Short mmCIF file of C-alpha atoms in Angstrom, two decimals:
data_model
loop_
_atom_site.label_atom_id
_atom_site.label_comp_id
_atom_site.label_asym_id
_atom_site.label_seq_id
_atom_site.Cartn_x
_atom_site.Cartn_y
_atom_site.Cartn_z
CA ASP A 84 9.57 6.79 -27.65
CA GLY A 85 9.19 10.38 -26.48
CA LYS A 86 5.73 10.75 -28.00
CA SER A 87 3.55 10.86 -24.89
CA ILE A 88 3.73 11.75 -21.20
CA ALA A 89 2.29 9.73 -18.34
CA PHE A 90 1.19 11.82 -15.36
CA SER A 91 -1.13 11.97 -12.39
CA GLY A 92 -4.02 14.40 -12.68
CA ASN A 93 -7.23 15.37 -10.93
CA TYR A 94 -9.86 16.26 -13.52
CA ASP A 95 -12.89 14.62 -11.95
CA GLY A 96 -12.35 14.80 -8.20
CA ASN A 97 -9.64 12.15 -7.74
CA ASN A 98 -5.96 11.67 -8.60
CA ASP A 99 -5.73 9.18 -11.46
CA ALA A 100 -3.16 8.12 -14.05
CA TYR A 101 -3.32 9.74 -17.49
CA THR A 102 -1.32 9.97 -20.69
CA ILE A 103 -1.16 12.93 -23.05
CA PRO A 104 0.67 13.50 -26.36
CA VAL A 105 3.74 15.74 -26.05
CA ASN A 106 2.12 18.19 -28.47
CA GLY A 107 -1.02 18.41 -26.34
CA GLY A 108 -4.47 16.97 -26.76
CA VAL A 109 -7.16 15.34 -24.67
CA PRO A 110 -5.66 13.33 -21.76
CA VAL A 111 -6.41 9.59 -21.79
CA ARG A 112 -7.57 8.41 -18.38
CA LEU A 113 -5.98 5.09 -17.39
CA THR A 114 -7.30 4.50 -13.86
CA SER A 115 -10.64 5.12 -12.17
CA HIS A 116 -10.23 3.90 -8.61
CA GLY A 117 -11.43 5.92 -5.62
CA TYR A 118 -7.94 5.91 -4.10
CA SER A 119 -5.15 8.17 -5.37
CA ASP A 120 -2.96 6.77 -8.17
CA ARG A 121 0.53 8.28 -8.57
CA VAL A 122 2.41 7.68 -11.84
CA VAL A 123 5.94 6.37 -11.22
CA ASP A 124 7.43 5.28 -14.55
CA TRP A 125 6.94 3.46 -17.85
CA THR A 126 7.78 -0.18 -18.39
CA THR A 127 10.96 -0.66 -20.43
CA ASP A 128 9.02 -1.54 -23.60
CA GLY A 129 6.85 1.58 -23.27
CA LYS A 130 3.64 -0.43 -23.45
CA LYS A 131 2.53 0.06 -19.84
CA VAL A 132 2.54 2.72 -17.16
CA LEU A 133 3.76 1.91 -13.66
CA PHE A 134 1.89 3.63 -10.83
CA ALA A 135 1.70 3.54 -7.03
CA SER A 136 -1.65 3.22 -5.27
CA GLY A 137 -2.98 2.48 -1.80
CA ARG A 138 -6.14 0.92 -3.22
CA GLU A 139 -5.55 -2.36 -1.37
CA SER A 140 -4.07 -0.95 1.83
CA GLY A 141 -7.37 -0.04 3.47
CA LYS A 142 -6.70 2.56 6.16
CA SER A 143 -3.01 1.64 6.50
CA ARG A 144 -2.04 4.26 3.90
CA TYR A 145 0.80 2.41 2.22
CA ASN A 146 1.25 2.12 -1.55
CA GLN A 147 1.88 -0.80 -3.87
CA PHE A 148 2.87 -0.96 -7.53
CA TYR A 149 0.52 -1.63 -10.43
CA THR A 150 0.79 -1.44 -14.21
CA VAL A 151 -1.83 -0.40 -16.74
CA PRO A 152 -1.61 -0.48 -20.57
CA ALA A 153 -0.67 2.90 -22.02
CA GLY A 154 -3.99 3.04 -23.84
CA GLY A 155 -6.00 1.83 -20.86
CA GLY A 156 -7.11 -1.68 -19.97
CA VAL A 157 -6.57 -4.38 -17.38
CA ILE A 158 -4.57 -3.33 -14.31
CA GLU A 159 -1.96 -5.77 -13.00
CA LYS A 160 -0.46 -5.74 -9.50
CA LEU A 161 3.26 -6.29 -8.99
CA PRO A 162 4.39 -8.85 -6.35
CA LEU A 163 5.54 -6.16 -3.88
CA ALA A 164 4.12 -5.76 -0.38
CA TYR A 165 5.05 -2.06 -0.32
CA ALA A 166 6.27 0.32 -3.03
CA GLU A 167 6.60 4.09 -3.44
CA PHE A 168 9.14 4.89 -6.18
CA GLY A 169 10.96 2.59 -8.56
CA SER A 170 12.68 1.90 -11.86
CA TYR A 171 12.93 -1.18 -14.06
CA SER A 172 16.25 -2.74 -15.03
CA PRO A 173 17.04 -2.38 -18.75
CA ASP A 174 16.00 -5.99 -19.40
CA GLY A 175 12.79 -5.59 -17.38
CA LYS A 176 13.60 -8.57 -15.16
CA GLN A 177 14.32 -6.58 -12.01
CA ILE A 178 13.05 -3.42 -10.41
CA ALA A 179 14.77 -1.00 -8.05
CA VAL A 180 12.13 0.03 -5.55
CA VAL A 181 11.78 2.26 -2.49
CA PHE A 182 9.41 0.65 0.03
CA ARG A 183 9.06 3.70 2.29
CA THR A 184 9.80 7.32 1.53
CA GLN A 185 10.26 10.73 3.14
CA VAL A 186 9.35 12.56 -0.09
CA GLY A 187 6.70 15.19 0.54
CA ARG A 188 7.20 15.25 4.31
CA ASN A 189 7.33 18.61 6.07
CA TRP A 190 10.78 17.92 7.53
CA LYS A 191 14.24 17.28 6.09
CA ARG A 192 17.51 15.54 7.05
CA TYR A 193 15.59 12.63 8.55
CA ARG A 194 17.69 9.98 10.25
CA GLY A 195 15.79 7.03 11.65
CA GLY A 196 13.99 3.78 11.07
CA TRP A 197 11.65 5.16 8.42
CA LYS A 198 14.42 6.35 6.11
CA ALA A 199 14.20 5.28 2.50
CA ASP A 200 16.39 2.46 1.22
CA ILE A 201 16.53 1.02 -2.29
CA GLN A 202 15.66 -2.64 -2.82
CA LEU A 203 16.72 -4.58 -5.91
CA PHE A 204 13.76 -6.89 -6.48
CA ASN A 205 13.94 -9.82 -8.89
CA LEU A 206 10.53 -10.15 -10.59
CA SER A 207 11.20 -13.82 -11.47
CA THR A 208 12.42 -15.17 -8.12
CA ASN A 209 10.80 -12.58 -5.81
CA GLU A 210 14.18 -12.15 -4.11
CA SER A 211 15.50 -8.75 -3.05
CA LYS A 212 18.63 -7.13 -1.65
CA THR A 213 19.09 -3.73 -0.05
CA ILE A 214 21.13 -0.83 -1.41
CA GLY A 215 22.12 2.04 0.86
CA ALA A 216 21.50 0.47 4.28
CA GLU A 217 25.08 1.22 5.32
CA THR A 218 24.21 4.91 5.87
CA ASP A 219 21.63 6.56 8.10
CA ALA A 220 20.71 8.93 5.24
CA GLY A 221 17.81 8.42 2.90
CA ASN A 222 18.04 7.06 -0.64
CA GLU A 223 15.19 8.09 -2.92
CA PHE A 224 14.09 7.97 -6.58
CA PRO A 225 16.15 5.05 -7.95
CA MET A 226 16.80 5.26 -11.71
CA TRP A 227 18.33 2.26 -13.48
CA HIS A 228 20.71 3.01 -16.35
CA GLY A 229 22.98 0.29 -17.74
CA ASN A 230 24.84 -1.31 -14.85
CA ALA A 231 24.33 1.59 -12.48
CA LEU A 232 21.65 3.03 -10.24
CA TYR A 233 21.22 6.79 -10.03
CA PHE A 234 19.35 8.13 -7.02
CA LEU A 235 18.95 11.04 -4.57
CA SER A 236 20.55 11.04 -1.13
CA ASP A 237 21.55 13.54 1.55
CA ARG A 238 24.44 11.35 2.71
CA GLY A 239 27.03 13.89 1.52
CA THR A 240 28.81 16.54 3.58
CA GLU A 241 26.34 19.15 2.28
CA LEU A 242 23.44 17.36 4.03
CA ARG A 243 21.30 18.13 0.98
CA MET A 244 19.57 15.81 -1.43
CA ASN A 245 22.02 15.45 -4.31
CA LEU A 246 22.33 13.11 -7.27
CA TRP A 247 24.38 9.96 -6.60
CA LYS A 248 25.46 6.91 -8.58
CA TYR A 249 25.77 3.30 -7.40
CA ASP A 250 27.83 0.95 -9.57
CA LEU A 251 26.19 -2.48 -9.46
CA ALA A 252 29.45 -4.24 -10.36
CA THR A 253 31.93 -2.49 -8.07
CA LYS A 254 29.35 -1.50 -5.41
CA ALA A 255 30.95 1.96 -5.34
CA TYR A 256 29.04 5.18 -4.59
CA THR A 257 29.80 8.42 -6.45
CA GLN A 258 28.34 11.84 -5.73
CA LEU A 259 27.40 13.59 -8.98
CA THR A 260 25.97 16.98 -7.88
CA ASN A 261 27.04 19.23 -5.02
CA PHE A 262 24.19 21.53 -4.15
CA LYS A 263 24.94 23.09 -0.76
CA ASP A 264 21.82 25.21 -0.15
CA GLU A 265 18.97 23.57 -2.04
CA ASP A 266 17.80 19.98 -2.33
CA VAL A 267 17.51 18.22 -5.67
CA HIS A 268 13.90 17.21 -6.29
CA TYR A 269 12.02 14.75 -8.53
CA PRO A 270 14.68 13.50 -10.94
CA SER A 271 13.65 11.73 -14.14
CA LEU A 272 15.85 9.56 -16.33
CA GLY A 273 16.09 9.83 -20.11
CA PRO A 274 18.23 7.97 -22.66
CA ASP A 275 21.44 9.75 -21.59
CA ASP A 276 20.31 12.52 -19.25
CA ILE A 277 18.66 13.08 -15.91
CA VAL A 278 16.40 16.08 -15.51
CA PHE A 279 15.78 17.46 -12.02
CA GLU A 280 14.74 20.59 -10.12
CA ALA A 281 16.77 22.46 -7.51
CA GLY A 282 16.21 25.91 -6.08
CA GLY A 283 13.39 26.64 -8.50
CA LYS A 284 15.50 25.90 -11.59
CA MET A 285 15.46 22.97 -13.98
CA TYR A 286 18.74 21.15 -14.61
CA LEU A 287 19.87 18.52 -17.10
CA TYR A 288 22.66 16.16 -16.03
CA SER A 289 24.50 14.34 -18.82
CA ILE A 290 25.38 10.78 -17.87
CA SER A 291 28.09 10.51 -20.54
CA SER A 292 29.88 13.78 -19.79
CA GLY A 293 29.09 14.02 -16.08
CA LYS A 294 28.18 17.69 -16.47
CA GLN A 295 24.98 19.56 -15.65
CA LYS A 296 23.40 22.63 -17.18
CA THR A 297 20.35 24.72 -16.47
CA VAL A 298 17.37 24.41 -18.76
CA SER A 299 16.05 27.74 -19.98
CA ILE A 300 12.26 27.88 -19.81
CA ASN A 301 10.05 30.62 -21.18
CA VAL A 302 6.33 30.54 -20.42
CA ILE A 303 4.43 33.05 -22.55
CA THR A 304 1.00 33.96 -21.19
CA ASP A 305 -1.35 36.93 -21.01
CA ARG A 306 -0.85 36.97 -17.19
CA ALA A 307 -4.60 37.09 -16.78
CA MET A 308 -4.36 36.57 -13.02
CA LEU A 309 -2.38 39.82 -12.68
CA LYS A 310 -5.09 41.97 -14.26
CA PRO A 311 -7.02 44.18 -11.82
CA LYS A 312 -10.36 42.64 -10.94
CA ILE A 313 -13.22 43.06 -8.50
CA GLU A 314 -13.20 40.59 -5.59
CA SER A 315 -15.93 40.11 -3.02
CA ALA A 316 -14.65 40.38 0.56
CA ASP A 317 -17.89 39.98 2.51
CA LYS A 318 -17.26 36.32 3.36
CA LEU A 319 -13.66 36.93 4.43
CA VAL A 320 -14.20 39.19 7.45
CA GLN A 321 -11.74 38.27 10.23
CA ASN A 322 -11.35 41.16 12.72
CA VAL A 323 -13.37 44.26 13.61
CA SER A 324 -12.94 47.43 15.69
CA LEU A 325 -15.84 49.71 16.67
CA SER A 326 -15.32 53.50 16.46
CA PRO A 327 -15.57 55.42 19.77
CA ASP A 328 -18.81 57.11 18.69
CA GLY A 329 -20.28 53.82 17.48
CA ASN A 330 -21.07 55.15 14.00
CA ARG A 331 -18.53 53.13 12.04
CA VAL A 332 -16.65 49.83 12.23
CA LEU A 333 -13.17 48.93 10.98
CA ILE A 334 -13.22 45.54 9.30
CA GLN A 335 -10.25 43.42 8.27
CA ALA A 336 -11.14 41.43 5.16
CA ARG A 337 -8.99 39.90 2.41
CA GLY A 338 -5.85 41.72 3.59
CA ASP A 339 -7.33 45.24 3.65
CA VAL A 340 -8.91 47.44 6.30
CA PHE A 341 -12.38 48.76 5.48
CA SER A 342 -14.43 51.44 7.18
CA VAL A 343 -18.09 50.38 7.25
CA PRO A 344 -21.08 52.37 8.53
CA ALA A 345 -23.09 51.02 11.45
CA GLU A 346 -26.30 51.82 9.59
CA ASN A 347 -26.26 54.25 6.65
CA GLY A 348 -23.28 55.52 4.69
CA TYR A 349 -20.44 54.52 2.46
CA VAL A 350 -17.94 51.65 2.61
CA LYS A 351 -14.32 52.73 2.20
CA ASP A 352 -11.16 50.67 1.68
CA MET A 353 -8.71 52.45 4.01
CA THR A 354 -5.50 50.68 3.00
CA ARG A 355 -5.93 49.63 -0.69
CA THR A 356 -2.75 47.48 -0.76
CA SER A 357 -3.12 44.57 -3.16
CA GLY A 358 0.45 43.46 -2.48
CA ALA A 359 0.33 43.55 1.34
CA ALA A 360 -1.82 42.16 4.14
CA GLU A 361 -3.24 44.40 6.85
CA ARG A 362 -4.50 42.79 10.05
CA TYR A 363 -6.09 43.61 13.43
CA PRO A 364 -7.23 47.23 12.98
CA ALA A 365 -7.75 49.16 16.22
CA TRP A 366 -9.37 52.60 16.63
CA SER A 367 -7.79 54.99 19.16
CA PRO A 368 -10.09 55.95 22.08
CA ASP A 369 -10.40 59.53 20.77
CA GLY A 370 -11.19 58.30 17.24
CA LYS A 371 -8.31 60.27 15.69
CA TYR A 372 -6.06 57.35 14.72
CA ILE A 373 -6.21 53.83 13.36
CA ALA A 374 -3.49 51.30 14.26
CA TYR A 375 -2.97 48.02 12.41
CA TRP A 376 -0.35 45.45 11.48
CA SER A 377 0.91 45.39 7.89
CA ASP A 378 3.59 43.37 6.08
CA GLN A 379 4.14 45.92 3.31
CA SER A 380 7.72 46.42 4.53
CA GLY A 381 8.39 42.69 4.30
CA GLU A 382 7.52 41.75 7.89
CA TYR A 383 4.53 42.49 10.11
CA GLU A 384 5.07 45.93 11.67
CA LEU A 385 2.72 48.31 13.45
CA TRP A 386 1.40 51.17 11.29
CA LEU A 387 -0.58 54.27 12.17
CA MET A 388 -3.07 56.30 10.12
CA GLU A 389 -4.96 59.50 10.89
CA THR A 390 -8.68 58.95 10.52
CA GLY A 391 -9.83 60.34 7.19
CA LYS A 392 -6.24 60.83 5.94
CA GLU A 393 -5.19 57.63 4.23
CA SER A 394 -2.01 59.33 2.97
CA SER A 395 -0.82 59.87 6.56
CA THR A 396 0.31 56.27 7.15
CA LYS A 397 3.60 55.71 8.95
CA LYS A 398 5.43 52.66 10.28
CA LEU A 399 5.99 52.66 14.04
CA THR A 400 8.00 49.48 14.68
CA ASP A 401 10.94 47.49 13.32
CA TYR A 402 10.43 44.15 15.05
CA GLY A 403 11.50 42.04 12.08
CA ALA A 404 10.40 38.47 11.48
CA GLY A 405 7.43 37.08 13.38
CA TYR A 406 3.66 37.21 13.72
CA ARG A 407 1.83 39.91 15.67
CA TYR A 408 -1.71 40.00 16.96
CA ARG A 409 -4.41 42.39 18.14
CA PRO A 410 -3.06 45.73 19.45
CA PHE A 411 -4.75 47.54 22.36
CA TRP A 412 -4.73 51.30 22.89
CA SER A 413 -4.27 52.72 26.38
CA PRO A 414 -7.33 54.71 27.58
CA ASP A 415 -5.49 58.06 27.10
#
Protein backbone atom coordinates (compact mmCIF):
# COMPACT_ATOMS: atom_id res chain seq x y z
CA ASP A 1 0.00 0.00 0.00
CA GLY A 2 3.04 2.28 -0.09
CA LYS A 3 2.76 3.18 3.59
CA SER A 4 5.77 1.36 5.04
CA ILE A 5 9.19 0.04 4.01
CA ALA A 6 10.64 -3.33 4.92
CA PHE A 7 14.42 -3.36 5.22
CA SER A 8 17.37 -5.08 6.84
CA GLY A 9 19.12 -3.12 9.57
CA ASN A 10 21.74 -3.54 12.27
CA TYR A 11 20.71 -1.55 15.34
CA ASP A 12 21.69 -4.01 18.05
CA GLY A 13 24.68 -5.92 16.71
CA ASN A 14 22.99 -8.16 14.13
CA ASN A 15 21.25 -7.81 10.75
CA ASP A 16 17.52 -8.23 11.29
CA ALA A 17 14.31 -7.47 9.41
CA TYR A 18 12.50 -4.21 10.20
CA THR A 19 9.65 -2.09 8.93
CA ILE A 20 9.40 1.69 9.11
CA PRO A 21 6.68 4.15 8.01
CA VAL A 22 7.54 6.05 4.82
CA ASN A 23 7.32 9.31 6.77
CA GLY A 24 9.81 8.06 9.36
CA GLY A 25 9.40 6.85 12.90
CA VAL A 26 10.71 4.15 15.17
CA PRO A 27 11.60 0.96 13.20
CA VAL A 28 9.63 -2.16 14.15
CA ARG A 29 11.94 -5.14 14.62
CA LEU A 30 10.53 -8.30 13.05
CA THR A 31 13.30 -10.87 13.61
CA SER A 32 15.70 -11.56 16.47
CA HIS A 33 17.78 -14.52 15.37
CA GLY A 34 21.55 -14.62 15.78
CA TYR A 35 22.03 -15.22 12.04
CA SER A 36 21.70 -12.44 9.47
CA ASP A 37 18.21 -11.86 8.02
CA ARG A 38 18.00 -10.14 4.62
CA VAL A 39 14.66 -8.66 3.52
CA VAL A 40 13.67 -9.83 0.02
CA ASP A 41 10.08 -8.74 -0.65
CA TRP A 42 6.53 -8.43 0.65
CA THR A 43 3.87 -11.07 0.16
CA THR A 44 1.30 -10.09 -2.47
CA ASP A 45 -1.33 -9.19 0.15
CA GLY A 46 1.16 -6.96 2.01
CA LYS A 47 0.55 -8.75 5.30
CA LYS A 48 3.95 -10.46 5.58
CA VAL A 49 7.59 -9.76 4.83
CA LEU A 50 9.67 -12.30 2.94
CA PHE A 51 13.30 -12.60 4.05
CA ALA A 52 16.33 -14.82 3.42
CA SER A 53 18.26 -16.32 6.32
CA GLY A 54 20.90 -18.97 6.92
CA ARG A 55 19.55 -19.70 10.40
CA GLU A 56 19.07 -23.39 9.62
CA SER A 57 22.11 -23.92 7.40
CA GLY A 58 24.63 -24.33 10.21
CA LYS A 59 28.09 -23.64 8.83
CA SER A 60 27.08 -24.32 5.21
CA ARG A 61 26.26 -20.62 4.67
CA TYR A 62 23.27 -21.00 2.37
CA ASN A 63 20.01 -19.09 2.76
CA GLN A 64 16.38 -20.16 2.82
CA PHE A 65 13.15 -18.16 2.65
CA TYR A 66 10.95 -17.27 5.60
CA THR A 67 7.98 -14.97 6.14
CA VAL A 68 7.09 -12.90 9.18
CA PRO A 69 3.94 -10.80 9.79
CA ALA A 70 4.48 -7.12 9.00
CA GLY A 71 3.80 -6.24 12.62
CA GLY A 72 5.93 -9.05 14.01
CA GLY A 73 4.90 -12.53 15.10
CA VAL A 74 5.34 -16.17 14.17
CA ILE A 75 7.97 -16.88 11.50
CA GLU A 76 7.09 -19.42 8.82
CA LYS A 77 9.59 -21.26 6.60
CA LEU A 78 8.91 -21.71 2.89
CA PRO A 79 9.34 -25.22 1.37
CA LEU A 80 12.58 -24.30 -0.44
CA ALA A 81 15.91 -26.04 0.17
CA TYR A 82 17.84 -22.95 -0.97
CA ALA A 83 16.76 -19.38 -1.71
CA GLU A 84 18.48 -16.01 -2.16
CA PHE A 85 16.20 -13.63 -4.10
CA GLY A 86 12.62 -14.06 -5.22
CA SER A 87 9.23 -12.65 -6.14
CA TYR A 88 5.69 -13.95 -5.74
CA SER A 89 3.34 -14.44 -8.68
CA PRO A 90 0.40 -11.99 -8.66
CA ASP A 91 -1.93 -14.69 -7.29
CA GLY A 92 0.58 -15.73 -4.63
CA LYS A 93 0.51 -19.37 -5.72
CA GLN A 94 4.00 -19.44 -7.21
CA ILE A 95 7.32 -17.83 -6.51
CA ALA A 96 10.21 -17.02 -8.84
CA VAL A 97 13.34 -17.77 -6.86
CA VAL A 98 17.12 -17.67 -7.31
CA PHE A 99 18.72 -20.59 -5.45
CA ARG A 100 22.32 -19.37 -5.77
CA THR A 101 23.60 -15.89 -6.54
CA GLN A 102 26.70 -13.95 -7.54
CA VAL A 103 25.34 -10.70 -6.06
CA GLY A 104 27.88 -9.08 -3.77
CA ARG A 105 30.82 -11.10 -5.07
CA ASN A 106 34.09 -9.30 -5.77
CA TRP A 107 34.14 -10.44 -9.41
CA LYS A 108 31.91 -9.90 -12.43
CA ARG A 109 31.01 -11.64 -15.73
CA TYR A 110 30.98 -15.01 -14.00
CA ARG A 111 30.40 -18.00 -16.27
CA GLY A 112 30.26 -21.35 -14.54
CA GLY A 113 28.35 -23.85 -12.48
CA TRP A 114 27.50 -21.40 -9.70
CA LYS A 115 25.74 -18.92 -11.97
CA ALA A 116 22.30 -17.79 -10.92
CA ASP A 117 19.23 -19.24 -12.62
CA ILE A 118 15.58 -18.46 -11.91
CA GLN A 119 13.29 -21.24 -10.74
CA LEU A 120 9.50 -21.03 -10.99
CA PHE A 121 8.36 -22.84 -7.85
CA ASN A 122 4.75 -23.88 -7.33
CA LEU A 123 3.93 -23.46 -3.62
CA SER A 124 1.02 -25.95 -3.87
CA THR A 125 2.68 -28.85 -5.70
CA ASN A 126 6.32 -28.13 -4.77
CA GLU A 127 7.22 -28.47 -8.46
CA SER A 128 9.70 -26.17 -10.17
CA LYS A 129 11.07 -25.38 -13.62
CA THR A 130 14.16 -23.44 -14.61
CA ILE A 131 14.27 -20.13 -16.48
CA GLY A 132 17.50 -18.96 -18.10
CA ALA A 133 19.48 -22.22 -18.13
CA GLU A 134 19.99 -21.91 -21.90
CA THR A 135 22.68 -19.25 -21.38
CA ASP A 136 25.93 -19.32 -19.44
CA ALA A 137 25.17 -15.83 -18.07
CA GLY A 138 23.62 -15.16 -14.71
CA ASN A 139 19.98 -14.28 -14.09
CA GLU A 140 19.33 -12.37 -10.88
CA PHE A 141 16.57 -10.49 -9.02
CA PRO A 142 13.40 -11.98 -10.56
CA MET A 143 10.37 -9.65 -10.39
CA TRP A 144 6.95 -11.03 -11.32
CA HIS A 145 4.58 -8.62 -13.07
CA GLY A 146 1.45 -9.91 -14.82
CA ASN A 147 2.47 -12.72 -17.17
CA ALA A 148 6.11 -11.69 -17.35
CA LEU A 149 9.28 -11.96 -15.31
CA TYR A 150 11.65 -9.00 -15.15
CA PHE A 151 15.20 -9.73 -14.06
CA LEU A 152 18.88 -8.73 -14.36
CA SER A 153 21.29 -10.54 -16.67
CA ASP A 154 24.63 -9.90 -18.36
CA ARG A 155 23.72 -12.15 -21.30
CA GLY A 156 23.65 -9.19 -23.71
CA THR A 157 26.42 -8.02 -26.05
CA GLU A 158 27.36 -5.32 -23.52
CA LEU A 159 28.37 -8.00 -20.96
CA ARG A 160 26.81 -5.81 -18.27
CA MET A 161 23.94 -6.50 -15.92
CA ASN A 162 20.92 -5.01 -17.67
CA LEU A 163 17.17 -5.26 -17.20
CA TRP A 164 15.50 -8.08 -19.16
CA LYS A 165 11.98 -9.41 -19.61
CA TYR A 166 10.83 -13.02 -19.95
CA ASP A 167 7.34 -13.59 -21.35
CA LEU A 168 5.84 -16.61 -19.58
CA ALA A 169 3.45 -17.30 -22.46
CA THR A 170 5.75 -16.97 -25.47
CA LYS A 171 8.97 -17.83 -23.59
CA ALA A 172 10.64 -14.89 -25.36
CA TYR A 173 13.44 -12.80 -23.86
CA THR A 174 13.62 -9.03 -24.38
CA GLN A 175 16.43 -6.72 -23.32
CA LEU A 176 15.01 -3.52 -21.80
CA THR A 177 18.09 -1.45 -20.84
CA ASN A 178 21.42 -1.12 -22.63
CA PHE A 179 24.01 0.08 -20.18
CA LYS A 180 27.44 -0.48 -21.72
CA ASP A 181 29.78 0.70 -18.94
CA GLU A 182 27.94 0.20 -15.66
CA ASP A 183 25.94 -2.69 -14.25
CA VAL A 184 22.34 -2.30 -13.14
CA HIS A 185 22.04 -3.05 -9.43
CA TYR A 186 19.26 -3.97 -6.97
CA PRO A 187 16.06 -3.45 -8.98
CA SER A 188 12.73 -3.19 -7.18
CA LEU A 189 9.29 -3.59 -8.73
CA GLY A 190 6.38 -1.23 -8.16
CA PRO A 191 2.84 -1.18 -9.59
CA ASP A 192 4.02 -0.07 -13.05
CA ASP A 193 7.68 0.82 -12.61
CA ILE A 194 11.02 -0.72 -11.75
CA VAL A 195 13.50 1.37 -9.82
CA PHE A 196 17.20 0.51 -10.04
CA GLU A 197 20.69 1.95 -9.62
CA ALA A 198 23.41 2.18 -12.28
CA GLY A 199 26.61 4.18 -12.24
CA GLY A 200 25.68 5.93 -9.01
CA LYS A 201 22.34 7.21 -10.36
CA MET A 202 18.79 6.12 -9.63
CA TYR A 203 16.57 5.22 -12.59
CA LEU A 204 12.87 4.54 -12.99
CA TYR A 205 11.81 2.19 -15.81
CA SER A 206 8.17 2.39 -16.90
CA ILE A 207 6.74 -1.02 -17.76
CA SER A 208 3.89 0.46 -19.80
CA SER A 209 5.94 2.87 -21.90
CA GLY A 210 9.21 0.93 -21.94
CA LYS A 211 11.16 4.11 -21.19
CA GLN A 212 13.53 4.95 -18.35
CA LYS A 213 14.37 8.23 -16.66
CA THR A 214 16.76 9.33 -13.97
CA VAL A 215 15.38 10.14 -10.55
CA SER A 216 16.55 13.47 -9.19
CA ILE A 217 17.56 13.20 -5.55
CA ASN A 218 18.48 16.07 -3.25
CA VAL A 219 19.81 15.30 0.21
CA ILE A 220 19.93 18.42 2.37
CA THR A 221 22.25 18.15 5.37
CA ASP A 222 24.56 20.33 7.45
CA ARG A 223 27.53 18.26 6.14
CA ALA A 224 28.71 17.85 9.70
CA MET A 225 31.38 15.34 8.69
CA LEU A 226 33.06 17.97 6.50
CA LYS A 227 33.58 20.43 9.34
CA PRO A 228 37.17 20.74 10.57
CA LYS A 229 37.72 18.73 13.73
CA ILE A 230 40.51 17.50 15.97
CA GLU A 231 41.44 13.83 15.47
CA SER A 232 43.81 11.80 17.60
CA ALA A 233 46.55 10.11 15.57
CA ASP A 234 48.56 8.44 18.33
CA LYS A 235 47.06 5.00 17.74
CA LEU A 236 47.49 5.17 13.97
CA VAL A 237 51.30 5.30 13.71
CA GLN A 238 52.48 3.17 10.77
CA ASN A 239 56.01 4.19 9.68
CA VAL A 240 58.90 6.09 11.28
CA SER A 241 62.25 7.57 10.23
CA LEU A 242 64.93 8.69 12.71
CA SER A 243 66.78 11.97 12.03
CA PRO A 244 70.56 11.68 11.44
CA ASP A 245 71.33 13.44 14.74
CA GLY A 246 68.82 11.29 16.63
CA ASN A 247 66.94 14.28 18.06
CA ARG A 248 63.71 13.91 16.14
CA VAL A 249 61.61 11.22 14.45
CA LEU A 250 59.38 11.43 11.38
CA ILE A 251 56.13 9.57 11.99
CA GLN A 252 53.49 8.62 9.44
CA ALA A 253 50.08 8.66 11.09
CA ARG A 254 46.57 9.09 9.67
CA GLY A 255 47.87 10.17 6.26
CA ASP A 256 50.21 12.93 7.48
CA VAL A 257 53.90 13.14 8.32
CA PHE A 258 54.71 14.44 11.80
CA SER A 259 58.02 15.54 13.28
CA VAL A 260 58.24 14.35 16.89
CA PRO A 261 61.02 15.05 19.42
CA ALA A 262 63.01 12.16 20.83
CA GLU A 263 62.65 13.62 24.31
CA ASN A 264 61.65 17.27 24.76
CA GLY A 265 60.18 19.64 22.20
CA TYR A 266 57.23 20.28 19.98
CA VAL A 267 55.22 18.01 17.67
CA LYS A 268 54.73 19.40 14.17
CA ASP A 269 52.49 18.23 11.32
CA MET A 270 54.83 18.57 8.33
CA THR A 271 52.36 17.92 5.52
CA ARG A 272 48.92 19.09 6.79
CA THR A 273 46.98 17.59 3.84
CA SER A 274 43.50 16.50 4.88
CA GLY A 275 42.67 15.47 1.32
CA ALA A 276 45.80 13.40 0.61
CA ALA A 277 47.71 10.52 2.19
CA GLU A 278 51.44 10.74 2.86
CA ARG A 279 53.35 7.53 3.49
CA TYR A 280 56.85 6.20 4.26
CA PRO A 281 58.77 9.36 5.26
CA ALA A 282 62.55 9.10 4.96
CA TRP A 283 65.15 11.58 6.25
CA SER A 284 68.19 12.25 4.02
CA PRO A 285 71.55 11.23 5.57
CA ASP A 286 72.58 14.90 5.95
CA GLY A 287 69.23 15.80 7.55
CA LYS A 288 68.49 18.51 4.96
CA TYR A 289 65.60 16.81 3.15
CA ILE A 290 62.57 14.65 3.80
CA ALA A 291 61.29 12.27 1.10
CA TYR A 292 57.87 10.64 1.18
CA TRP A 293 55.12 9.24 -1.02
CA SER A 294 51.95 11.29 -1.47
CA ASP A 295 48.80 10.84 -3.57
CA GLN A 296 47.90 14.53 -3.66
CA SER A 297 48.41 14.53 -7.45
CA GLY A 298 45.98 11.63 -7.83
CA GLU A 299 48.51 8.77 -7.70
CA TYR A 300 51.33 7.92 -5.31
CA GLU A 301 54.40 9.93 -6.37
CA LEU A 302 57.66 10.72 -4.61
CA TRP A 303 57.82 14.19 -3.02
CA LEU A 304 60.68 16.10 -1.46
CA MET A 305 60.71 18.75 1.28
CA GLU A 306 63.52 20.81 2.78
CA THR A 307 63.70 20.29 6.52
CA GLY A 308 62.05 23.22 8.27
CA LYS A 309 60.57 24.59 5.02
CA GLU A 310 57.18 22.99 4.55
CA SER A 311 56.47 25.33 1.62
CA SER A 312 59.38 23.85 -0.35
CA THR A 313 57.60 20.63 -1.36
CA LYS A 314 58.04 19.41 -4.92
CA LYS A 315 57.00 16.29 -6.81
CA LEU A 316 59.89 14.22 -8.18
CA THR A 317 58.19 11.39 -10.08
CA ASP A 318 55.36 10.72 -12.54
CA TYR A 319 54.97 6.97 -12.22
CA GLY A 320 51.19 6.97 -12.50
CA ALA A 321 48.94 4.28 -11.09
CA GLY A 322 50.29 1.84 -8.53
CA TYR A 323 51.44 1.48 -4.93
CA ARG A 324 54.90 2.48 -3.73
CA TYR A 325 56.73 1.57 -0.56
CA ARG A 326 59.59 2.68 1.68
CA PRO A 327 62.22 4.80 -0.12
CA PHE A 328 65.92 4.53 0.81
CA TRP A 329 68.45 7.35 0.45
CA SER A 330 71.95 6.60 -0.83
CA PRO A 331 74.67 7.34 1.78
CA ASP A 332 75.79 10.50 -0.11
